[in-house]
mmCIF file of N, CA and C and ligand atoms in Angstrom:
data_model
loop_
_atom_site.group_PDB
_atom_site.id
_atom_site.type_symbol
_atom_site.label_atom_id
_atom_site.label_comp_id
_atom_site.label_asym_id
_atom_site.label_seq_id
_atom_site.Cartn_x
_atom_site.Cartn_y
_atom_site.Cartn_z
ATOM 1 N N VAL A 22 0.849 -1.196 0.000
ATOM 2 C CA VAL A 22 0.000 0.000 0.000
ATOM 3 C C VAL A 22 0.875 1.234 0.000
ATOM 4 N N SER A 23 0.665 2.139 -0.976
ATOM 5 C CA SER A 23 1.482 3.347 -0.964
ATOM 6 C C SER A 23 0.914 4.365 -0.004
ATOM 7 N N GLU A 24 1.792 5.089 0.594
ATOM 8 C CA GLU A 24 1.420 6.106 1.557
ATOM 9 C C GLU A 24 1.954 7.447 1.093
ATOM 10 N N PHE A 25 1.442 8.491 1.718
ATOM 11 C CA PHE A 25 1.994 9.809 1.443
ATOM 12 C C PHE A 25 3.340 9.956 2.158
ATOM 13 N N THR A 26 4.307 10.488 1.459
ATOM 14 C CA THR A 26 5.643 10.695 2.016
ATOM 15 C C THR A 26 5.948 12.194 2.006
ATOM 16 N N PRO A 27 6.353 12.756 3.145
ATOM 17 C CA PRO A 27 6.724 14.175 3.160
ATOM 18 C C PRO A 27 7.948 14.402 2.272
ATOM 19 N N VAL A 28 7.882 15.428 1.408
ATOM 20 C CA VAL A 28 8.990 15.677 0.490
ATOM 21 C C VAL A 28 9.531 17.100 0.562
ATOM 22 N N ALA A 29 8.746 18.024 1.113
ATOM 23 C CA ALA A 29 9.209 19.415 1.124
ATOM 24 C C ALA A 29 8.357 20.226 2.086
ATOM 25 N N ASN A 30 8.858 21.425 2.379
ATOM 26 C CA ASN A 30 8.095 22.414 3.115
ATOM 27 C C ASN A 30 7.511 23.391 2.085
ATOM 28 N N THR A 31 6.309 23.864 2.314
ATOM 29 C CA THR A 31 5.679 24.761 1.330
ATOM 30 C C THR A 31 6.544 25.995 1.051
ATOM 31 N N SER A 32 7.316 26.437 2.035
ATOM 32 C CA SER A 32 8.132 27.640 1.851
ATOM 33 C C SER A 32 9.337 27.402 0.937
ATOM 34 N N GLU A 33 9.636 26.148 0.603
ATOM 35 C CA GLU A 33 10.805 25.850 -0.242
ATOM 36 C C GLU A 33 10.569 26.184 -1.705
ATOM 37 N N LEU A 34 9.315 26.237 -2.121
ATOM 38 C CA LEU A 34 9.007 26.485 -3.531
ATOM 39 C C LEU A 34 8.015 27.631 -3.645
ATOM 40 N N ALA A 35 8.477 28.737 -4.211
ATOM 41 C CA ALA A 35 7.561 29.855 -4.470
ATOM 42 C C ALA A 35 6.727 29.516 -5.705
ATOM 43 N N PRO A 36 5.593 30.194 -5.889
ATOM 44 C CA PRO A 36 4.814 29.981 -7.111
ATOM 45 C C PRO A 36 5.700 30.171 -8.347
ATOM 46 N N GLY A 37 5.586 29.255 -9.301
ATOM 47 C CA GLY A 37 6.403 29.326 -10.514
ATOM 48 C C GLY A 37 7.701 28.558 -10.407
ATOM 49 N N GLU A 38 7.969 27.990 -9.224
ATOM 50 C CA GLU A 38 9.213 27.229 -9.046
ATOM 51 C C GLU A 38 8.927 25.730 -9.031
ATOM 52 N N MET A 39 9.973 24.965 -9.331
ATOM 53 C CA MET A 39 9.860 23.505 -9.279
ATOM 54 C C MET A 39 11.222 22.936 -8.878
ATOM 55 N N LYS A 40 11.205 21.711 -8.414
ATOM 56 C CA LYS A 40 12.463 21.044 -8.103
ATOM 57 C C LYS A 40 12.254 19.538 -8.042
ATOM 58 N N ARG A 41 13.357 18.821 -8.053
ATOM 59 C CA ARG A 41 13.297 17.363 -7.914
ATOM 60 C C ARG A 41 13.294 16.998 -6.444
ATOM 61 N N VAL A 42 12.439 16.064 -6.110
ATOM 62 C CA VAL A 42 12.493 15.453 -4.781
ATOM 63 C C VAL A 42 12.574 13.945 -4.985
ATOM 64 N N LEU A 43 13.006 13.255 -3.960
ATOM 65 C CA LEU A 43 13.136 11.804 -4.057
ATOM 66 C C LEU A 43 12.228 11.129 -3.046
ATOM 67 N N VAL A 44 11.532 10.100 -3.486
ATOM 68 C CA VAL A 44 10.816 9.226 -2.565
ATOM 69 C C VAL A 44 11.377 7.837 -2.807
ATOM 70 N N ASP A 45 12.038 7.290 -1.788
ATOM 71 C CA ASP A 45 12.859 6.108 -1.989
ATOM 72 C C ASP A 45 13.821 6.440 -3.126
ATOM 73 N N ARG A 46 13.784 5.730 -4.237
ATOM 74 C CA ARG A 46 14.696 6.089 -5.325
ATOM 75 C C ARG A 46 13.946 6.671 -6.511
ATOM 76 N N GLU A 47 12.671 6.956 -6.312
ATOM 77 C CA GLU A 47 11.846 7.519 -7.374
ATOM 78 C C GLU A 47 12.093 9.023 -7.483
ATOM 79 N N ARG A 48 12.420 9.480 -8.711
ATOM 80 C CA ARG A 48 12.648 10.904 -8.941
ATOM 81 C C ARG A 48 11.317 11.569 -9.258
ATOM 82 N N ILE A 49 11.006 12.602 -8.497
ATOM 83 C CA ILE A 49 9.705 13.270 -8.635
ATOM 84 C C ILE A 49 9.917 14.762 -8.832
ATOM 85 N N LEU A 50 9.183 15.297 -9.793
ATOM 86 C CA LEU A 50 9.180 16.738 -10.034
ATOM 87 C C LEU A 50 8.067 17.333 -9.191
ATOM 88 N N LEU A 51 8.423 18.244 -8.295
ATOM 89 C CA LEU A 51 7.431 18.944 -7.485
ATOM 90 C C LEU A 51 7.360 20.378 -7.987
ATOM 91 N N ALA A 52 6.153 20.853 -8.297
ATOM 92 C CA ALA A 52 6.001 22.188 -8.871
ATOM 93 C C ALA A 52 4.943 22.966 -8.106
ATOM 94 N N ASN A 53 5.183 24.254 -7.971
ATOM 95 C CA ASN A 53 4.211 25.156 -7.363
ATOM 96 C C ASN A 53 3.626 26.019 -8.470
ATOM 97 N N VAL A 54 2.359 25.786 -8.764
ATOM 98 C CA VAL A 54 1.662 26.566 -9.795
ATOM 99 C C VAL A 54 0.629 27.441 -9.098
ATOM 100 N N GLY A 55 0.934 28.705 -8.990
ATOM 101 C CA GLY A 55 -0.014 29.650 -8.387
ATOM 102 C C GLY A 55 -0.421 29.295 -6.974
ATOM 103 N N GLY A 56 0.489 28.675 -6.224
ATOM 104 C CA GLY A 56 0.199 28.337 -4.831
ATOM 105 C C GLY A 56 -0.292 26.915 -4.635
ATOM 106 N N SER A 57 -0.593 26.211 -5.725
ATOM 107 C CA SER A 57 -0.971 24.794 -5.619
ATOM 108 C C SER A 57 0.212 23.926 -6.039
ATOM 109 N N PHE A 58 0.365 22.806 -5.338
ATOM 110 C CA PHE A 58 1.511 21.934 -5.608
ATOM 111 C C PHE A 58 1.090 20.727 -6.445
ATOM 112 N N TYR A 59 1.966 20.349 -7.379
ATOM 113 C CA TYR A 59 1.724 19.206 -8.255
ATOM 114 C C TYR A 59 2.989 18.364 -8.341
ATOM 115 N N ALA A 60 2.796 17.083 -8.579
ATOM 116 C CA ALA A 60 3.946 16.171 -8.657
ATOM 117 C C ALA A 60 3.807 15.269 -9.884
ATOM 118 N N LEU A 61 4.896 15.184 -10.628
ATOM 119 C CA LEU A 61 4.985 14.278 -11.779
ATOM 120 C C LEU A 61 6.236 13.431 -11.621
ATOM 121 N N ARG A 62 6.273 12.318 -12.323
ATOM 122 C CA ARG A 62 7.529 11.595 -12.428
ATOM 123 C C ARG A 62 8.540 12.540 -13.103
ATOM 124 N N ASP A 63 9.746 12.608 -12.567
ATOM 125 C CA ASP A 63 10.732 13.560 -13.114
ATOM 126 C C ASP A 63 11.482 12.942 -14.288
ATOM 127 N N ASN A 64 10.717 12.402 -15.216
ATOM 128 C CA ASN A 64 11.291 11.865 -16.455
ATOM 129 C C ASN A 64 10.378 12.292 -17.587
ATOM 130 N N CYS A 65 10.949 12.972 -18.553
ATOM 131 C CA CYS A 65 10.192 13.375 -19.732
ATOM 132 C C CYS A 65 9.561 12.143 -20.389
ATOM 133 N N GLY A 66 8.358 12.337 -20.936
ATOM 134 C CA GLY A 66 7.667 11.241 -21.618
ATOM 135 C C GLY A 66 8.226 10.953 -23.002
ATOM 136 N N HIS A 67 9.311 11.636 -23.367
ATOM 137 C CA HIS A 67 9.960 11.381 -24.658
ATOM 138 C C HIS A 67 11.162 10.470 -24.443
ATOM 139 N N GLN A 68 12.225 10.987 -23.901
ATOM 140 C CA GLN A 68 13.412 10.157 -23.667
ATOM 141 C C GLN A 68 13.959 10.312 -22.255
ATOM 142 N N LYS A 69 13.040 10.589 -21.318
ATOM 143 C CA LYS A 69 13.331 10.510 -19.890
ATOM 144 C C LYS A 69 14.265 11.568 -19.323
ATOM 145 N N ALA A 70 14.512 12.643 -20.038
ATOM 146 C CA ALA A 70 15.327 13.714 -19.444
ATOM 147 C C ALA A 70 14.611 14.258 -18.207
ATOM 148 N N ALA A 71 15.371 14.901 -17.325
ATOM 149 C CA ALA A 71 14.806 15.431 -16.081
ATOM 150 C C ALA A 71 14.002 16.698 -16.365
ATOM 151 N N LEU A 72 12.696 16.608 -16.203
ATOM 152 C CA LEU A 72 11.858 17.798 -16.411
ATOM 153 C C LEU A 72 12.186 18.884 -15.397
ATOM 154 N N SER A 73 12.675 18.482 -14.233
ATOM 155 C CA SER A 73 13.014 19.470 -13.197
ATOM 156 C C SER A 73 14.148 20.386 -13.631
ATOM 157 N N LYS A 74 14.882 20.012 -14.673
ATOM 158 C CA LYS A 74 15.944 20.873 -15.194
ATOM 159 C C LYS A 74 15.439 21.738 -16.355
ATOM 160 N N GLY A 75 14.155 21.624 -16.646
ATOM 161 C CA GLY A 75 13.570 22.413 -17.732
ATOM 162 C C GLY A 75 13.026 23.736 -17.230
ATOM 163 N N LYS A 76 11.998 24.223 -17.921
ATOM 164 C CA LYS A 76 11.403 25.526 -17.578
ATOM 165 C C LYS A 76 9.945 25.324 -17.230
ATOM 166 N N LEU A 77 9.503 26.066 -16.218
ATOM 167 C CA LEU A 77 8.093 26.046 -15.839
ATOM 168 C C LEU A 77 7.494 27.415 -16.131
ATOM 169 N N GLU A 78 6.475 27.438 -16.971
ATOM 170 C CA GLU A 78 5.762 28.688 -17.234
ATOM 171 C C GLU A 78 4.288 28.426 -17.052
ATOM 172 N N GLY A 79 3.703 29.075 -16.052
ATOM 173 C CA GLY A 79 2.316 28.757 -15.704
ATOM 174 C C GLY A 79 2.268 27.305 -15.292
ATOM 175 N N LYS A 80 1.366 26.536 -15.932
ATOM 176 C CA LYS A 80 1.286 25.111 -15.580
ATOM 177 C C LYS A 80 1.992 24.236 -16.612
ATOM 178 N N ILE A 81 2.780 24.847 -17.491
ATOM 179 C CA ILE A 81 3.448 24.093 -18.545
ATOM 180 C C ILE A 81 4.928 23.922 -18.222
ATOM 181 N N VAL A 82 5.373 22.675 -18.212
ATOM 182 C CA VAL A 82 6.799 22.407 -18.016
ATOM 183 C C VAL A 82 7.388 21.973 -19.362
ATOM 184 N N GLU A 83 8.538 22.585 -19.678
ATOM 185 C CA GLU A 83 9.210 22.318 -20.954
ATOM 186 C C GLU A 83 10.461 21.487 -20.695
ATOM 187 N N CYS A 84 10.581 20.385 -21.421
ATOM 188 C CA CYS A 84 11.752 19.520 -21.269
ATOM 189 C C CYS A 84 13.009 20.243 -21.760
ATOM 190 N N PRO A 85 14.118 20.128 -21.008
ATOM 191 C CA PRO A 85 15.337 20.829 -21.406
ATOM 192 C C PRO A 85 16.061 20.163 -22.574
ATOM 193 N N LEU A 86 15.681 18.927 -22.923
ATOM 194 C CA LEU A 86 16.479 18.211 -23.927
ATOM 195 C C LEU A 86 15.974 18.435 -25.353
ATOM 196 N N HIS A 87 14.702 18.125 -25.599
ATOM 197 C CA HIS A 87 14.163 18.327 -26.951
ATOM 198 C C HIS A 87 12.894 19.170 -26.939
ATOM 199 N N PHE A 88 12.595 19.789 -25.789
ATOM 200 C CA PHE A 88 11.571 20.840 -25.691
ATOM 201 C C PHE A 88 10.125 20.372 -25.835
ATOM 202 N N ALA A 89 9.843 19.116 -25.596
ATOM 203 C CA ALA A 89 8.433 18.719 -25.475
ATOM 204 C C ALA A 89 7.861 19.422 -24.239
ATOM 205 N N CYS A 90 6.544 19.689 -24.260
ATOM 206 C CA CYS A 90 5.903 20.399 -23.148
ATOM 207 C C CYS A 90 4.776 19.558 -22.561
ATOM 208 N N PHE A 91 4.640 19.641 -21.243
ATOM 209 C CA PHE A 91 3.646 18.857 -20.509
ATOM 210 C C PHE A 91 2.877 19.769 -19.557
ATOM 211 N N ASP A 92 1.624 19.393 -19.317
ATOM 212 C CA ASP A 92 0.815 20.077 -18.310
ATOM 213 C C ASP A 92 1.203 19.483 -16.958
ATOM 214 N N VAL A 93 1.793 20.310 -16.113
ATOM 215 C CA VAL A 93 2.329 19.796 -14.852
ATOM 216 C C VAL A 93 1.196 19.391 -13.892
ATOM 217 N N THR A 94 -0.031 19.845 -14.167
ATOM 218 C CA THR A 94 -1.143 19.495 -13.283
ATOM 219 C C THR A 94 -1.724 18.118 -13.615
ATOM 220 N N THR A 95 -1.421 17.614 -14.821
ATOM 221 C CA THR A 95 -1.987 16.321 -15.233
ATOM 222 C C THR A 95 -0.952 15.349 -15.802
ATOM 223 N N GLY A 96 0.162 15.876 -16.300
ATOM 224 C CA GLY A 96 1.161 15.044 -16.977
ATOM 225 C C GLY A 96 0.912 14.882 -18.462
ATOM 226 N N GLU A 97 -0.208 15.444 -18.955
ATOM 227 C CA GLU A 97 -0.543 15.299 -20.380
ATOM 228 C C GLU A 97 0.459 16.043 -21.263
ATOM 229 N N VAL A 98 0.660 15.498 -22.456
ATOM 230 C CA VAL A 98 1.524 16.150 -23.438
ATOM 231 C C VAL A 98 0.795 17.378 -23.992
ATOM 232 N N VAL A 99 1.458 18.517 -23.983
ATOM 233 C CA VAL A 99 0.892 19.738 -24.555
ATOM 234 C C VAL A 99 1.436 19.935 -25.972
ATOM 235 N N SER A 100 2.725 19.670 -26.147
ATOM 236 C CA SER A 100 3.318 19.740 -27.491
ATOM 237 C C SER A 100 4.526 18.818 -27.528
ATOM 238 N N GLY A 101 4.797 18.300 -28.729
ATOM 239 C CA GLY A 101 5.888 17.339 -28.883
ATOM 240 C C GLY A 101 7.248 18.021 -28.995
ATOM 241 N N THR A 102 8.229 17.259 -29.411
ATOM 242 C CA THR A 102 9.592 17.770 -29.504
ATOM 243 C C THR A 102 9.677 18.925 -30.498
ATOM 244 N N ASP A 103 10.641 19.814 -30.261
ATOM 245 C CA ASP A 103 10.853 20.946 -31.164
ATOM 246 C C ASP A 103 12.356 21.251 -31.201
ATOM 247 N N LEU A 104 13.054 20.502 -32.039
ATOM 248 C CA LEU A 104 14.512 20.623 -32.067
ATOM 249 C C LEU A 104 14.978 21.957 -32.630
ATOM 250 N N SER A 105 14.090 22.683 -33.289
ATOM 251 C CA SER A 105 14.503 23.975 -33.845
ATOM 252 C C SER A 105 14.843 24.969 -32.737
ATOM 253 N N ARG A 106 14.439 24.642 -31.504
ATOM 254 C CA ARG A 106 14.715 25.564 -30.397
ATOM 255 C C ARG A 106 16.089 25.322 -29.781
ATOM 256 N N ARG A 107 16.790 24.300 -30.234
ATOM 257 C CA ARG A 107 18.126 24.005 -29.694
ATOM 258 C C ARG A 107 19.160 24.818 -30.452
ATOM 259 N N ALA A 108 19.767 25.794 -29.799
ATOM 260 C CA ALA A 108 20.819 26.587 -30.438
ATOM 261 C C ALA A 108 22.116 25.783 -30.450
ATOM 262 N N ILE A 109 22.708 25.646 -31.610
ATOM 263 C CA ILE A 109 23.989 24.948 -31.716
ATOM 264 C C ILE A 109 25.022 25.953 -32.231
ATOM 265 N N PRO A 110 25.906 26.420 -31.337
ATOM 266 C CA PRO A 110 26.875 27.427 -31.763
ATOM 267 C C PRO A 110 27.739 26.903 -32.911
ATOM 268 N N GLY A 111 27.951 27.733 -33.912
ATOM 269 C CA GLY A 111 28.809 27.353 -35.035
ATOM 270 C C GLY A 111 28.118 26.486 -36.063
ATOM 271 N N LEU A 112 26.802 26.318 -35.934
ATOM 272 C CA LEU A 112 26.062 25.436 -36.842
ATOM 273 C C LEU A 112 26.286 25.832 -38.305
ATOM 274 N N GLU A 113 26.338 27.146 -38.539
ATOM 275 C CA GLU A 113 26.448 27.628 -39.920
ATOM 276 C C GLU A 113 27.807 27.298 -40.530
ATOM 277 N N THR A 114 28.784 26.936 -39.688
ATOM 278 C CA THR A 114 30.122 26.638 -40.226
ATOM 279 C C THR A 114 30.258 25.162 -40.600
ATOM 280 N N LEU A 115 29.252 24.339 -40.277
ATOM 281 C CA LEU A 115 29.331 22.912 -40.598
ATOM 282 C C LEU A 115 29.148 22.692 -42.099
ATOM 283 N N GLY A 116 29.803 21.710 -42.616
ATOM 284 C CA GLY A 116 29.653 21.373 -44.033
ATOM 285 C C GLY A 116 28.356 20.624 -44.276
ATOM 286 N N PRO A 117 28.024 20.403 -45.543
ATOM 287 C CA PRO A 117 26.754 19.743 -45.884
ATOM 288 C C PRO A 117 26.646 18.322 -45.338
ATOM 289 N N ASP A 118 27.754 17.577 -45.263
ATOM 290 C CA ASP A 118 27.673 16.209 -44.732
ATOM 291 C C ASP A 118 27.272 16.221 -43.261
ATOM 292 N N ALA A 119 27.909 17.115 -42.498
ATOM 293 C CA ALA A 119 27.591 17.209 -41.069
ATOM 294 C C ALA A 119 26.153 17.671 -40.884
ATOM 295 N N MET A 120 25.723 18.621 -41.707
ATOM 296 C CA MET A 120 24.338 19.102 -41.609
ATOM 297 C C MET A 120 23.355 17.973 -41.900
ATOM 298 N N GLN A 121 23.674 17.170 -42.906
ATOM 299 C CA GLN A 121 22.771 16.075 -43.249
ATOM 300 C C GLN A 121 22.702 15.061 -42.109
ATOM 301 N N ALA A 122 23.888 14.768 -41.531
ATOM 302 C CA ALA A 122 23.910 13.824 -40.415
ATOM 303 C C ALA A 122 23.064 14.352 -39.259
ATOM 304 N N LEU A 123 23.192 15.647 -38.955
ATOM 305 C CA LEU A 123 22.400 16.242 -37.876
ATOM 306 C C LEU A 123 20.908 16.147 -38.167
ATOM 307 N N GLN A 124 20.541 16.396 -39.413
ATOM 308 C CA GLN A 124 19.120 16.328 -39.774
ATOM 309 C C GLN A 124 18.584 14.909 -39.643
ATOM 310 N N GLU A 125 19.421 13.937 -39.990
ATOM 311 C CA GLU A 125 18.977 12.545 -39.856
ATOM 312 C C GLU A 125 18.764 12.183 -38.394
ATOM 313 N N VAL A 126 19.714 12.590 -37.546
ATOM 314 C CA VAL A 126 19.565 12.320 -36.112
ATOM 315 C C VAL A 126 18.321 13.029 -35.590
ATOM 316 N N GLY A 127 18.121 14.272 -36.026
ATOM 317 C CA GLY A 127 16.952 15.035 -35.595
ATOM 318 C C GLY A 127 15.659 14.341 -35.965
ATOM 319 N N ALA A 128 15.605 13.784 -37.169
ATOM 320 C CA ALA A 128 14.383 13.101 -37.614
ATOM 321 C C ALA A 128 14.118 11.868 -36.748
ATOM 322 N N ILE A 129 15.176 11.167 -36.374
ATOM 323 C CA ILE A 129 15.009 9.981 -35.523
ATOM 324 C C ILE A 129 14.515 10.390 -34.140
ATOM 325 N N ILE A 130 15.100 11.462 -33.606
ATOM 326 C CA ILE A 130 14.681 11.952 -32.282
ATOM 327 C C ILE A 130 13.213 12.376 -32.324
ATOM 328 N N ASP A 131 12.840 13.118 -33.372
ATOM 329 C CA ASP A 131 11.452 13.588 -33.502
ATOM 330 C C ASP A 131 10.469 12.435 -33.648
ATOM 331 N N ASP A 132 10.946 11.325 -34.195
ATOM 332 C CA ASP A 132 10.068 10.187 -34.465
ATOM 333 C C ASP A 132 9.741 9.387 -33.202
ATOM 334 N N VAL A 133 10.532 9.571 -32.137
ATOM 335 C CA VAL A 133 10.246 8.854 -30.887
ATOM 336 C C VAL A 133 8.966 9.439 -30.299
ATOM 337 N N GLU A 134 8.014 8.567 -29.993
ATOM 338 C CA GLU A 134 6.724 9.034 -29.485
ATOM 339 C C GLU A 134 6.876 9.697 -28.114
ATOM 340 N N THR A 135 6.151 10.774 -27.911
ATOM 341 C CA THR A 135 6.147 11.449 -26.608
ATOM 342 C C THR A 135 4.872 11.057 -25.878
ATOM 343 N N GLU A 136 5.032 10.491 -24.704
ATOM 344 C CA GLU A 136 3.882 10.015 -23.932
ATOM 345 C C GLU A 136 3.647 10.887 -22.702
ATOM 346 N N ALA A 137 2.440 10.810 -22.184
ATOM 347 C CA ALA A 137 2.115 11.536 -20.952
ATOM 348 C C ALA A 137 3.006 11.041 -19.817
ATOM 349 N N VAL A 138 3.223 11.906 -18.855
ATOM 350 C CA VAL A 138 4.075 11.587 -17.700
ATOM 351 C C VAL A 138 3.163 11.265 -16.516
ATOM 352 N N PRO A 139 3.440 10.179 -15.796
ATOM 353 C CA PRO A 139 2.597 9.857 -14.639
ATOM 354 C C PRO A 139 2.594 10.985 -13.603
ATOM 355 N N SER A 140 1.430 11.230 -13.044
ATOM 356 C CA SER A 140 1.345 12.248 -11.989
ATOM 357 C C SER A 140 1.024 11.561 -10.665
ATOM 358 N N TYR A 141 1.336 12.261 -9.600
ATOM 359 C CA TYR A 141 1.151 11.712 -8.260
ATOM 360 C C TYR A 141 0.254 12.630 -7.448
ATOM 361 N N GLN A 142 -0.458 12.035 -6.510
ATOM 362 C CA GLN A 142 -1.285 12.834 -5.602
ATOM 363 C C GLN A 142 -0.393 13.608 -4.648
ATOM 364 N N VAL A 143 -0.802 14.837 -4.366
ATOM 365 C CA VAL A 143 -0.068 15.694 -3.433
ATOM 366 C C VAL A 143 -1.002 16.055 -2.280
ATOM 367 N N ARG A 144 -0.473 16.082 -1.091
ATOM 368 C CA ARG A 144 -1.260 16.481 0.077
ATOM 369 C C ARG A 144 -0.473 17.540 0.852
ATOM 370 N N ILE A 145 -1.179 18.584 1.277
ATOM 371 C CA ILE A 145 -0.550 19.627 2.089
ATOM 372 C C ILE A 145 -1.147 19.541 3.486
ATOM 373 N N GLU A 146 -0.284 19.421 4.483
ATOM 374 C CA GLU A 146 -0.745 19.446 5.870
ATOM 375 C C GLU A 146 0.122 20.459 6.607
ATOM 376 N N GLY A 147 -0.515 21.557 7.021
ATOM 377 C CA GLY A 147 0.291 22.637 7.609
ATOM 378 C C GLY A 147 1.232 23.136 6.537
ATOM 379 N N GLU A 148 2.531 23.047 6.810
ATOM 380 C CA GLU A 148 3.507 23.500 5.804
ATOM 381 C C GLU A 148 4.202 22.327 5.143
ATOM 382 N N THR A 149 3.718 21.126 5.363
ATOM 383 C CA THR A 149 4.381 19.955 4.837
ATOM 384 C C THR A 149 3.705 19.477 3.544
ATOM 385 N N VAL A 150 4.516 19.324 2.505
ATOM 386 C CA VAL A 150 4.045 18.817 1.217
ATOM 387 C C VAL A 150 4.379 17.330 1.161
ATOM 388 N N SER A 151 3.369 16.503 0.950
ATOM 389 C CA SER A 151 3.599 15.063 0.854
ATOM 390 C C SER A 151 3.103 14.552 -0.496
ATOM 391 N N VAL A 152 3.741 13.503 -0.967
ATOM 392 C CA VAL A 152 3.416 12.924 -2.258
ATOM 393 C C VAL A 152 3.135 11.440 -2.066
ATOM 394 N N LYS A 153 2.119 10.955 -2.790
ATOM 395 C CA LYS A 153 1.804 9.523 -2.731
ATOM 396 C C LYS A 153 2.349 8.859 -3.992
ATOM 397 N N VAL A 154 3.327 7.983 -3.811
ATOM 398 C CA VAL A 154 3.978 7.345 -4.969
ATOM 399 C C VAL A 154 3.458 5.922 -5.102
HETATM 400 S S1 FES B 14 13.754 13.882 -23.600
HETATM 401 FE FE1 FES B 14 12.280 15.414 -23.283
HETATM 402 S S2 FES B 14 11.746 16.099 -25.252
HETATM 403 FE FE2 FES B 14 13.208 14.539 -25.584
#
């Protein structure tokens, strides 16, 4: 039977902030959206990058690796990968072979399906944030 596990104090995360917490060895993204707390598995539904290292805007968390976006309140996919947002310094100096290789890798990355991320129940008691894993 899973139980709620205390993971943080409410004062640790201001609205708009998020961080990774651990329950046993499970990596969990804890986010404060407008004063309400939400928890997702801290693995992107694309290739498992840490969403906690991405960006949180409103209730949308953006993966730092290939920029898929998820609704942090549900774990649902909001938008898939977007490799055009990855700045690669010196890209314009690469020759056509290197550019083609990059495009091929990009197509393979884009082809990996992006799935919803599991979400967890959150409970607030006093100033203690607990998550049920
Ligand atoms: S690992 Fe997150 S978008 Fe690819």
